[in-house]
Short mmCIF file of C-alpha atoms and ligand atoms in Angstrom, two decimals:
data_model
loop_
_atom_site.label_atom_id
_atom_site.label_comp_id
_atom_site.label_asym_id
_atom_site.label_seq_id
_atom_site.Cartn_x
_atom_site.Cartn_y
_atom_site.Cartn_z
CA MET A 1 -22.43 -14.85 47.91
CA LYS A 2 -23.21 -17.19 45.06
CA ARG A 3 -26.89 -17.81 45.66
CA LEU A 4 -28.04 -14.52 47.19
CA SER A 5 -31.02 -12.89 45.41
CA VAL A 6 -31.38 -9.14 45.70
CA ALA A 7 -34.53 -7.29 44.54
CA ILE A 8 -34.34 -3.54 43.90
CA ASP A 9 -37.57 -1.73 43.02
CA GLY A 10 -38.62 1.89 42.79
CA PRO A 11 -39.87 4.68 40.52
CA ALA A 12 -38.11 6.06 37.42
CA GLY A 13 -34.77 7.72 38.01
CA ALA A 14 -34.36 6.60 41.63
CA GLY A 15 -30.96 5.15 40.76
CA LYS A 16 -31.96 1.48 40.55
CA SER A 17 -29.91 0.41 37.53
CA THR A 18 -26.77 2.29 38.50
CA VAL A 19 -26.87 1.00 42.05
CA ALA A 20 -27.94 -2.56 41.16
CA ARG A 21 -25.17 -2.94 38.60
CA GLN A 22 -22.48 -1.87 41.02
CA VAL A 23 -23.83 -3.99 43.88
CA ALA A 24 -23.83 -7.01 41.56
CA GLU A 25 -20.30 -6.28 40.39
CA ASN A 26 -19.07 -5.88 43.94
CA LEU A 27 -20.59 -9.17 45.11
CA GLY A 28 -19.90 -11.18 41.97
CA LEU A 29 -23.62 -11.63 41.24
CA THR A 30 -25.46 -11.40 37.90
CA TYR A 31 -27.29 -8.14 37.21
CA VAL A 32 -30.70 -8.31 35.52
CA ASP A 33 -32.28 -5.03 34.36
CA THR A 34 -35.95 -5.96 33.89
CA GLY A 35 -36.86 -2.44 32.70
CA ALA A 36 -34.55 -3.05 29.74
CA MET A 37 -36.64 -6.11 28.86
CA TYR A 38 -39.92 -4.12 28.78
CA ARG A 39 -38.09 -1.50 26.73
CA ALA A 40 -36.80 -4.19 24.36
CA VAL A 41 -40.34 -5.44 23.67
CA THR A 42 -41.54 -1.86 23.13
CA TRP A 43 -38.65 -1.20 20.75
CA LYS A 44 -39.42 -4.34 18.75
CA ALA A 45 -43.13 -3.49 18.57
CA LEU A 46 -42.29 0.00 17.27
CA GLN A 47 -39.83 -1.47 14.76
CA LYS A 48 -42.51 -3.76 13.42
CA GLN A 49 -45.02 -0.90 13.38
CA ALA A 50 -47.29 -3.09 15.47
CA ASP A 51 -50.52 -1.74 16.92
CA LEU A 52 -49.46 -0.76 20.45
CA HIS A 53 -53.05 -1.19 21.69
CA ASN A 54 -53.33 -4.75 20.43
CA GLU A 55 -52.45 -6.89 23.42
CA GLU A 56 -52.47 -10.15 21.50
CA GLU A 57 -50.00 -8.87 18.95
CA ILE A 58 -47.69 -7.27 21.52
CA THR A 59 -47.79 -10.37 23.72
CA ARG A 60 -46.73 -12.50 20.76
CA ILE A 61 -43.82 -10.12 20.17
CA ALA A 62 -42.84 -10.42 23.87
CA ARG A 63 -43.01 -14.23 23.73
CA GLU A 64 -41.03 -14.53 20.52
CA ALA A 65 -38.35 -11.91 21.20
CA ASP A 66 -34.97 -13.40 22.04
CA ILE A 67 -33.87 -10.88 24.67
CA ARG A 68 -30.37 -11.13 26.09
CA LEU A 69 -28.50 -9.02 28.62
CA THR A 70 -24.71 -9.19 28.51
CA PRO A 71 -21.99 -7.23 30.32
CA GLY A 72 -20.88 -4.32 28.10
CA GLN A 73 -18.42 -1.44 28.25
CA ASN A 74 -20.77 0.99 29.98
CA GLY A 75 -23.00 -1.34 31.91
CA MET A 76 -25.18 -4.01 30.35
CA ASP A 77 -25.69 -4.48 26.65
CA VAL A 78 -29.17 -5.40 25.50
CA TRP A 79 -29.80 -7.65 22.48
CA VAL A 80 -33.02 -8.44 20.67
CA ASP A 81 -32.96 -11.28 18.13
CA GLY A 82 -29.19 -10.92 17.79
CA LYS A 83 -29.20 -7.12 17.28
CA LYS A 84 -27.58 -4.84 19.86
CA VAL A 85 -30.21 -2.33 20.97
CA THR A 86 -28.56 -0.90 24.11
CA GLU A 87 -29.01 2.72 23.00
CA ASP A 88 -32.13 2.23 20.85
CA ILE A 89 -34.25 1.16 23.84
CA ARG A 90 -33.59 4.44 25.70
CA THR A 91 -34.97 6.85 23.10
CA PRO A 92 -37.80 9.21 24.14
CA GLU A 93 -40.12 7.29 21.76
CA VAL A 94 -39.56 3.99 23.58
CA THR A 95 -39.73 5.70 26.98
CA SER A 96 -43.08 7.31 26.25
CA ASN A 97 -44.65 4.00 25.13
CA VAL A 98 -43.10 1.49 27.52
CA SER A 99 -45.57 1.84 30.42
CA ALA A 100 -48.54 1.06 28.17
CA VAL A 101 -46.79 -2.06 26.89
CA ALA A 102 -45.74 -3.05 30.44
CA GLY A 103 -49.36 -2.74 31.57
CA MET A 104 -50.43 -5.69 29.38
CA PRO A 105 -50.84 -8.88 31.45
CA GLY A 106 -49.70 -11.12 28.57
CA VAL A 107 -46.48 -9.15 28.13
CA ARG A 108 -45.80 -9.28 31.88
CA GLN A 109 -46.39 -13.01 32.02
CA ALA A 110 -43.97 -13.62 29.13
CA LEU A 111 -41.23 -11.45 30.63
CA VAL A 112 -41.66 -12.61 34.24
CA GLU A 113 -41.13 -16.18 33.00
CA LYS A 114 -37.86 -15.15 31.35
CA GLN A 115 -36.81 -13.21 34.47
CA ARG A 116 -37.43 -16.15 36.79
CA GLN A 117 -35.42 -18.40 34.47
CA MET A 118 -32.52 -15.95 34.69
CA ALA A 119 -32.72 -16.10 38.49
CA VAL A 120 -33.29 -19.80 38.89
CA ALA A 121 -29.74 -20.55 39.98
CA GLY A 122 -29.73 -17.65 42.47
CA GLY A 123 -26.89 -15.15 42.60
CA VAL A 124 -28.75 -12.21 41.04
CA VAL A 125 -29.40 -8.55 41.61
CA MET A 126 -32.61 -7.74 39.73
CA ASP A 127 -34.11 -4.27 39.43
CA GLY A 128 -37.58 -3.19 38.31
CA ARG A 129 -41.01 -2.38 39.68
CA ASP A 130 -42.40 -5.75 40.86
CA ILE A 131 -39.32 -7.78 41.71
CA GLY A 132 -39.76 -7.94 45.49
CA THR A 133 -43.56 -8.29 45.29
CA HIS A 134 -43.98 -10.66 42.36
CA VAL A 135 -40.96 -11.86 40.39
CA LEU A 136 -38.74 -12.90 43.31
CA PRO A 137 -40.95 -12.84 46.42
CA ASP A 138 -38.37 -14.97 48.26
CA ALA A 139 -35.41 -12.68 47.56
CA GLU A 140 -33.19 -12.50 50.64
CA VAL A 141 -32.63 -8.75 50.28
CA LYS A 142 -35.35 -6.37 49.10
CA VAL A 143 -34.78 -2.68 48.65
CA PHE A 144 -37.23 0.04 47.62
CA LEU A 145 -35.27 3.01 46.26
CA THR A 146 -36.89 6.43 46.08
CA ALA A 147 -35.93 10.06 45.55
CA SER A 148 -37.97 13.24 45.18
CA ILE A 149 -39.49 13.84 41.74
CA GLU A 150 -37.39 16.98 41.37
CA GLU A 151 -34.16 15.09 42.03
CA ARG A 152 -35.14 12.27 39.69
CA ALA A 153 -36.03 14.71 36.92
CA GLN A 154 -32.72 16.53 37.39
CA ARG A 155 -30.77 13.27 37.20
CA ARG A 156 -32.51 12.21 33.98
CA PHE A 157 -32.05 15.71 32.56
CA LYS A 158 -28.29 15.56 33.11
CA GLU A 159 -28.12 12.02 31.77
CA MET A 160 -30.04 12.81 28.57
CA LYS A 161 -27.95 15.95 27.98
CA ARG A 162 -24.79 13.91 28.45
CA LYS A 163 -26.07 11.53 25.79
CA GLY A 164 -26.64 14.43 23.39
CA TYR A 165 -30.45 14.69 23.49
CA SER A 166 -31.95 18.16 23.66
CA VAL A 167 -34.45 17.86 26.48
CA ASP A 168 -36.69 20.13 28.49
CA LEU A 169 -36.65 19.72 32.28
CA ASP A 170 -40.39 20.42 32.70
CA GLN A 171 -41.24 17.89 30.02
CA LEU A 172 -38.99 15.27 31.58
CA ARG A 173 -40.53 15.82 35.02
CA GLU A 174 -43.99 15.44 33.52
CA GLU A 175 -43.01 12.29 31.63
CA ILE A 176 -41.58 10.70 34.81
CA ARG A 177 -44.69 11.65 36.78
CA ARG A 178 -46.98 10.19 34.13
CA ARG A 179 -44.97 6.96 33.89
CA ASP A 180 -44.87 6.51 37.70
CA GLU A 181 -48.62 7.04 37.81
CA MET A 182 -49.28 4.46 35.09
CA ASP A 183 -46.84 1.99 36.69
CA SER A 184 -48.38 2.47 40.16
CA ASN A 185 -52.00 2.24 39.07
CA ARG A 186 -51.98 -0.66 36.63
CA GLU A 187 -53.93 -3.73 37.61
CA HIS A 188 -51.18 -6.34 37.28
CA SER A 189 -48.07 -6.16 39.49
CA PRO A 190 -48.07 -2.39 39.97
CA LEU A 191 -45.05 -0.49 41.25
CA ARG A 192 -45.17 -1.21 45.00
CA ALA A 193 -42.73 -1.74 47.82
CA ALA A 194 -42.83 -5.29 49.20
CA SER A 195 -43.93 -5.35 52.84
CA ASP A 196 -40.48 -6.64 53.80
CA ALA A 197 -38.48 -4.19 51.66
CA VAL A 198 -36.01 -1.76 53.19
CA HIS A 199 -36.83 1.78 52.00
CA VAL A 200 -33.84 3.87 50.95
CA ASP A 201 -34.39 7.53 50.04
CA THR A 202 -31.52 8.55 47.76
CA THR A 203 -32.51 12.24 47.43
CA ASN A 204 -29.51 13.80 49.10
CA ARG A 205 -27.25 10.79 49.11
CA SER A 206 -24.36 10.02 46.85
CA LEU A 207 -24.30 6.89 44.72
CA GLU A 208 -21.44 5.53 46.83
CA GLU A 209 -23.42 5.93 50.08
CA VAL A 210 -26.44 4.14 48.62
CA ILE A 211 -24.32 1.30 47.26
CA GLN A 212 -22.61 0.84 50.64
CA THR A 213 -26.00 0.76 52.41
CA ILE A 214 -27.18 -2.06 50.16
CA LEU A 215 -23.90 -3.95 50.36
CA ASN A 216 -24.21 -3.81 54.16
CA LEU A 217 -27.73 -5.25 53.97
CA CYS A 218 -26.42 -8.09 51.80
CA ARG A 219 -23.49 -8.81 54.11
CA THR A 220 -25.78 -8.85 57.15
CA LYS A 221 -28.04 -11.38 55.40
CA VAL A 222 -25.14 -13.61 54.50
CA GLY A 223 -23.76 -13.30 58.05
CA GLU A 224 -27.15 -14.37 59.48
CA ALA A 225 -27.23 -17.40 57.18
CA GLU A 226 -23.79 -18.63 58.23
O1 CDP B 1 -34.79 3.39 33.92
P1 CDP B 1 -36.21 3.89 34.04
O2 CDP B 1 -36.60 4.11 35.45
O3 CDP B 1 -36.54 5.01 33.14
O4 CDP B 1 -37.18 2.75 33.57
P2 CDP B 1 -36.88 1.23 33.39
O5 CDP B 1 -36.45 0.61 34.66
O6 CDP B 1 -36.02 1.06 32.20
O7 CDP B 1 -38.34 0.68 33.09
C1 CDP B 1 -39.08 1.13 31.97
C2 CDP B 1 -40.55 0.80 32.19
O8 CDP B 1 -40.70 -0.63 32.18
C3 CDP B 1 -41.17 1.26 33.49
O9 CDP B 1 -41.63 2.58 33.45
C4 CDP B 1 -42.33 0.27 33.65
O10 CDP B 1 -43.44 0.65 32.87
C5 CDP B 1 -41.75 -1.00 33.03
N1 CDP B 1 -41.28 -1.96 34.03
C6 CDP B 1 -42.20 -2.75 34.65
O11 CDP B 1 -43.40 -2.60 34.44
N2 CDP B 1 -41.81 -3.75 35.51
C7 CDP B 1 -40.51 -3.93 35.77
N3 CDP B 1 -40.14 -4.94 36.59
C8 CDP B 1 -39.54 -3.11 35.16
C9 CDP B 1 -39.96 -2.11 34.30
O1 CDP B 2 -32.76 2.83 37.03
P1 CDP B 2 -33.36 4.12 37.50
O2 CDP B 2 -34.29 4.71 36.53
O3 CDP B 2 -33.98 4.00 38.87
O4 CDP B 2 -32.18 5.17 37.68
P2 CDP B 2 -30.74 5.18 37.01
O5 CDP B 2 -30.88 5.07 35.55
O6 CDP B 2 -29.83 4.23 37.72
O7 CDP B 2 -30.24 6.62 37.44
C1 CDP B 2 -30.66 7.79 36.75
C2 CDP B 2 -29.51 8.78 36.72
O8 CDP B 2 -29.28 9.30 38.03
C3 CDP B 2 -28.19 8.17 36.27
O9 CDP B 2 -27.59 9.09 35.37
C4 CDP B 2 -27.37 8.05 37.54
O10 CDP B 2 -25.99 8.20 37.32
C5 CDP B 2 -27.91 9.20 38.38
N1 CDP B 2 -27.87 8.94 39.85
C6 CDP B 2 -27.36 9.90 40.69
O11 CDP B 2 -26.93 10.94 40.21
N2 CDP B 2 -27.32 9.71 42.06
C7 CDP B 2 -27.82 8.58 42.61
N3 CDP B 2 -27.79 8.42 43.95
C8 CDP B 2 -28.37 7.61 41.77
C9 CDP B 2 -28.40 7.81 40.36
#
């Protein structure tokens, strides 16, 4: 399955990264977490105490940041300018600012360029919000993952508690709702299912079931091509 491209999009907490990583591992493809790239730019902007409303400044940061994704012990490690920021990009501060940064056309253009370069040889599973519609419109397999807001909030709640953050479920639900709304209503490449995406509702389904569903879609595609 060397050259297969798989696009996985959906709202926050639908299970995209977990599922995409395991699908990639299973098929021997490269996993690209595009959300981590928007988070990396947001992290760097916060580090530099940049003005988060200044599109020109944030776009320059996005263009100049050397963002790398490498396989790590618990999933992918994320590096910015040689510093490992895997955990730093998941803090509540980054999370609450990332959608505003991701809404800037200049930032999107810079990161989409990097994402397409990563996929140029094929053989990728890429997850995000605009992969099937914009970044990889020719991907052979496109999946739109969803789950109810309650389920997504519960998943994030458990995850953040596991990581040692003290979080409030109502606040988390509200933060996810606000981020989905911003991501869905922005002008450039909003969160949307591609017209040819397969919709998979993960609400009452185990991770294993969802992974198998996507692996079957990939195998069917490869079978058709042979
Ligand atoms: O993992 P989680 O669902 O919390 O978010 P993420 O995938 O890490 O993405 C963080 C944010 O980056 C999203 O809320 C979007 O604002 C933005 N994003 C985007 O605009 N386009 C993408 N292809 C991926 C992420
Ligand atoms: O990338 P995205 O924001 O779509 O979701 P994620 O970070 O992959 O998943 C959020 C949390 O939900 C993780 O802690 C997953 O382990 C968990 N999850 C789950 O419990 N059941 C699923 N079917 C999918 C994800």
